[in-house]
CSV table of N, CA and C in Angstrom, one decimal:
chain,number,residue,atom,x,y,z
G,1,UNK,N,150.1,-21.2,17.8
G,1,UNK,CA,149.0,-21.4,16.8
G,1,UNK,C,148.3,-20.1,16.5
G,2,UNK,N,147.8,-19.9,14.9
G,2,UNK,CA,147.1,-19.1,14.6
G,2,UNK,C,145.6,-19.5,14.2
G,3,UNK,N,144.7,-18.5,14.3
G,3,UNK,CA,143.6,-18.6,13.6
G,3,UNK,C,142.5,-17.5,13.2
G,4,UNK,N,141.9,-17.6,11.9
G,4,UNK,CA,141.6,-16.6,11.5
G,4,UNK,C,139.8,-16.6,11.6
G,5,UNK,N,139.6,-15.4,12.3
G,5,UNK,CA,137.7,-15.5,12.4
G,5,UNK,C,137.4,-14.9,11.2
G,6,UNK,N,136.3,-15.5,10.8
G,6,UNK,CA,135.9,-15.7,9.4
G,6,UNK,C,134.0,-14.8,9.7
G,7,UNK,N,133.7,-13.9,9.4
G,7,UNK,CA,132.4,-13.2,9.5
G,7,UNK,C,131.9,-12.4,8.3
G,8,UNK,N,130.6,-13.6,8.2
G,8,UNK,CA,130.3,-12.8,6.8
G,8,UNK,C,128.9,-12.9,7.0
G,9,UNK,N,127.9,-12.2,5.9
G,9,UNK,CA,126.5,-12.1,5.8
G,9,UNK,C,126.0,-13.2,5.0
G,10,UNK,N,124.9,-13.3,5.8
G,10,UNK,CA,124.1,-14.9,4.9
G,10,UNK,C,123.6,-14.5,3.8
G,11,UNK,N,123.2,-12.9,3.6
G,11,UNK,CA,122.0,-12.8,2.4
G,11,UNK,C,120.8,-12.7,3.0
G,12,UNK,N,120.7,-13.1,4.8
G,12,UNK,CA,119.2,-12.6,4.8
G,12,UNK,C,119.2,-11.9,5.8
G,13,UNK,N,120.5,-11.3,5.7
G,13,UNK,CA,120.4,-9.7,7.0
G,13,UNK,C,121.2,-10.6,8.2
G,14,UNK,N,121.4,-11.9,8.1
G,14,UNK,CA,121.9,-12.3,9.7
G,14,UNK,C,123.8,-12.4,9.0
G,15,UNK,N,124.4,-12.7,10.0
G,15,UNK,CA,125.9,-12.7,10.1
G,15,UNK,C,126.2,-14.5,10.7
G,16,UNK,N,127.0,-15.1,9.6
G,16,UNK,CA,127.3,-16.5,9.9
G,16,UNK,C,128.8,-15.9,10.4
G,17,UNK,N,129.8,-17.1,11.3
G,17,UNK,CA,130.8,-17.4,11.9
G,17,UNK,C,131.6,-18.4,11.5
G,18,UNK,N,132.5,-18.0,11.9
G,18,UNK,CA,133.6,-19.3,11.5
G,18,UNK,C,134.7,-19.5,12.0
G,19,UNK,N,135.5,-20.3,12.5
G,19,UNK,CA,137.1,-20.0,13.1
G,19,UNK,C,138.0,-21.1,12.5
G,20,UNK,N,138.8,-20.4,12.1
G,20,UNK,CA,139.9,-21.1,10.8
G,20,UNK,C,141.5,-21.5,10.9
G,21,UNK,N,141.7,-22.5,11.6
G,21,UNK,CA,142.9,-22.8,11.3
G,21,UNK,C,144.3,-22.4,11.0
G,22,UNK,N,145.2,-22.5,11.0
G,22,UNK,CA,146.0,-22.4,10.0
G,22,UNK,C,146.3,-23.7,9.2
G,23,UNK,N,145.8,-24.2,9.4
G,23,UNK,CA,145.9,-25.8,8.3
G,23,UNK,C,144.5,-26.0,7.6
G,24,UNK,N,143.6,-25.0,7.4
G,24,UNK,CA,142.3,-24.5,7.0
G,24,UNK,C,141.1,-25.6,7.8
G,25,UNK,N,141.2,-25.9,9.0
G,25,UNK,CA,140.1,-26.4,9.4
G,25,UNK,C,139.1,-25.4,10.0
G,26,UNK,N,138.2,-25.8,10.3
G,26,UNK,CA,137.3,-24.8,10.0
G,26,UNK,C,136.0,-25.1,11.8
G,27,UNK,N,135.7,-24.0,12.3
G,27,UNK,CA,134.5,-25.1,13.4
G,27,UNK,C,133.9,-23.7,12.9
G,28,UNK,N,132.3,-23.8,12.7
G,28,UNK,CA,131.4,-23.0,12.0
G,28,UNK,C,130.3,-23.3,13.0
G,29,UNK,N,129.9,-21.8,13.5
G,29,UNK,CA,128.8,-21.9,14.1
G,29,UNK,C,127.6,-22.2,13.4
G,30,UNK,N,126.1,-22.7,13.4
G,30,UNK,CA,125.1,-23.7,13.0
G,30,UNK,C,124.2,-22.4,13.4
G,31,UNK,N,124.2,-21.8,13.9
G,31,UNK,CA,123.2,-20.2,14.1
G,31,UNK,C,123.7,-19.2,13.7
G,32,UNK,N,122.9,-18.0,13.1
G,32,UNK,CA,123.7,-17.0,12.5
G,32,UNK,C,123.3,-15.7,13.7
G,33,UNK,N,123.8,-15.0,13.7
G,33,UNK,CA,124.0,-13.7,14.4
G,33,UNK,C,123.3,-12.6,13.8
G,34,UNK,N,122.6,-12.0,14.7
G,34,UNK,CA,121.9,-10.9,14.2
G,34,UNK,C,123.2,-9.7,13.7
G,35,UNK,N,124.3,-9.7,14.3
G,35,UNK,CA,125.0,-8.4,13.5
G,35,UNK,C,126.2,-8.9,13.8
G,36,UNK,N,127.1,-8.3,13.2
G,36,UNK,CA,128.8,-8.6,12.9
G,36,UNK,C,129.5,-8.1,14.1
G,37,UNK,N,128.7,-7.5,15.0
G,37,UNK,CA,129.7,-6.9,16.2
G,37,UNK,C,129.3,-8.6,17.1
G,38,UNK,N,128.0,-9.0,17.1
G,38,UNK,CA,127.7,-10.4,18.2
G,38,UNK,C,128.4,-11.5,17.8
G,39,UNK,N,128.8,-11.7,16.3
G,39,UNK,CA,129.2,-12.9,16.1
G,39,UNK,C,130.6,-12.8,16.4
G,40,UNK,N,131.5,-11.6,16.3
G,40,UNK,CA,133.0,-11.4,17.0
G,40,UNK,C,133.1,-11.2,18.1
G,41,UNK,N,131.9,-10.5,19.4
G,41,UNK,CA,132.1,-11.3,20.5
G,41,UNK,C,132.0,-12.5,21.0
G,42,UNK,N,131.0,-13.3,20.0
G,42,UNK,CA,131.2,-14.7,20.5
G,42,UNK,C,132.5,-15.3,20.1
G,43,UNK,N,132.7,-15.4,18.9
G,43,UNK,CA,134.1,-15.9,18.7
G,43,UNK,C,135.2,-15.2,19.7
G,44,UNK,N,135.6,-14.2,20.0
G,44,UNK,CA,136.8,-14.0,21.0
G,44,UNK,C,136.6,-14.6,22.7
G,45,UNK,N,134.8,-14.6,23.1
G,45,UNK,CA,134.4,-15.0,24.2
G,45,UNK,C,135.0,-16.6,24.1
G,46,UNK,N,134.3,-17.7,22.9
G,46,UNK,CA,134.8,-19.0,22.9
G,46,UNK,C,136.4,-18.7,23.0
G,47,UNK,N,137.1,-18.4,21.8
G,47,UNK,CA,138.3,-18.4,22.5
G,47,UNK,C,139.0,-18.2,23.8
G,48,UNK,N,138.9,-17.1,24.5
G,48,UNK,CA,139.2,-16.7,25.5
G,48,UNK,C,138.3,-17.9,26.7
G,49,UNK,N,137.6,-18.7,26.8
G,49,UNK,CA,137.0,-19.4,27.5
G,49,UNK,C,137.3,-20.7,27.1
G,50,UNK,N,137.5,-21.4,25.9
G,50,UNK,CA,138.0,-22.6,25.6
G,50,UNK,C,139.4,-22.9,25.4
G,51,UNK,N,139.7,-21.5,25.0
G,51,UNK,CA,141.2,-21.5,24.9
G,51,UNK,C,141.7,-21.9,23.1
G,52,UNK,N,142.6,-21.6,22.3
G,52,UNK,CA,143.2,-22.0,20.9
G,52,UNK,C,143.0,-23.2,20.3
G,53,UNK,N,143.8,-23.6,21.3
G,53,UNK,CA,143.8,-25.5,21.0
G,53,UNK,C,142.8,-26.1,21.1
G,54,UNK,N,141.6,-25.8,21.1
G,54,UNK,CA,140.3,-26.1,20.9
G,54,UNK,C,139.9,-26.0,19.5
G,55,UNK,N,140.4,-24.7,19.0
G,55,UNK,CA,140.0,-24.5,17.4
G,55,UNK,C,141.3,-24.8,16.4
G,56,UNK,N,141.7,-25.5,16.7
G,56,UNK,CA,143.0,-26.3,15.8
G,56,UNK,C,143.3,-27.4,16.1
G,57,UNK,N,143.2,-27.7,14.1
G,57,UNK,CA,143.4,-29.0,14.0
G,57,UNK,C,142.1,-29.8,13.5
G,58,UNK,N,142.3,-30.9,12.9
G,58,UNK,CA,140.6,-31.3,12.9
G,58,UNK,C,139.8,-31.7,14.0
G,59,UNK,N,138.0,-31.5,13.7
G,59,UNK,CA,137.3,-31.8,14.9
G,59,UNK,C,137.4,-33.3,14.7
G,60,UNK,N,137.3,-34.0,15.8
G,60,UNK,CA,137.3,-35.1,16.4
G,60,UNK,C,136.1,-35.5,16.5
G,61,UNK,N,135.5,-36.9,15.5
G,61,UNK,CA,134.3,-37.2,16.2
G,61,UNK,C,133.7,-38.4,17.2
G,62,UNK,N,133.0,-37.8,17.6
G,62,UNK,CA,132.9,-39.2,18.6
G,62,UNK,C,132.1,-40.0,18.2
G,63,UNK,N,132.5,-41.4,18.9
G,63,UNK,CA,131.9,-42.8,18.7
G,63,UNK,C,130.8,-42.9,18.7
G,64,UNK,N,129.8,-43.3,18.5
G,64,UNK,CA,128.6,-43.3,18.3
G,64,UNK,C,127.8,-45.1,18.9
G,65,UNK,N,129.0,-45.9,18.8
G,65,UNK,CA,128.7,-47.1,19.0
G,65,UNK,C,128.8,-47.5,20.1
């Protein structure tokens, strides 16, 4: 499996995240990062700690009922 980390600037000085699939799914962090070096150690930290097969494929939601 591949996947491509996605880091870009919001517009208001912070840095949003992203980890991308190769079948373009997407898991997007909900907080933005004060700078582009924190948000790619977090993304290699989650990988290297959750492992690939975590970020591929679609997310799964849970039941609610």
């Amino acid at each position: 499996h591949t996947v491509q980390i996605d880091i870009y600037e919001d517009g208001d000085g912070s840095w949003l995240l992203g980890i991308i699939d190769e079948d373009d799914n997407s898991t997007v962090w909900e907080d933005p990062f004060d700078t582009e070096e924190d948000a790619l150690e977090e993304a290699l930290e989650a990988l290297r700690d959750e492992g690939i097969e975590t970020f591929v494929g679609p997310v799964e939601e849970e039941d609610e009922t």
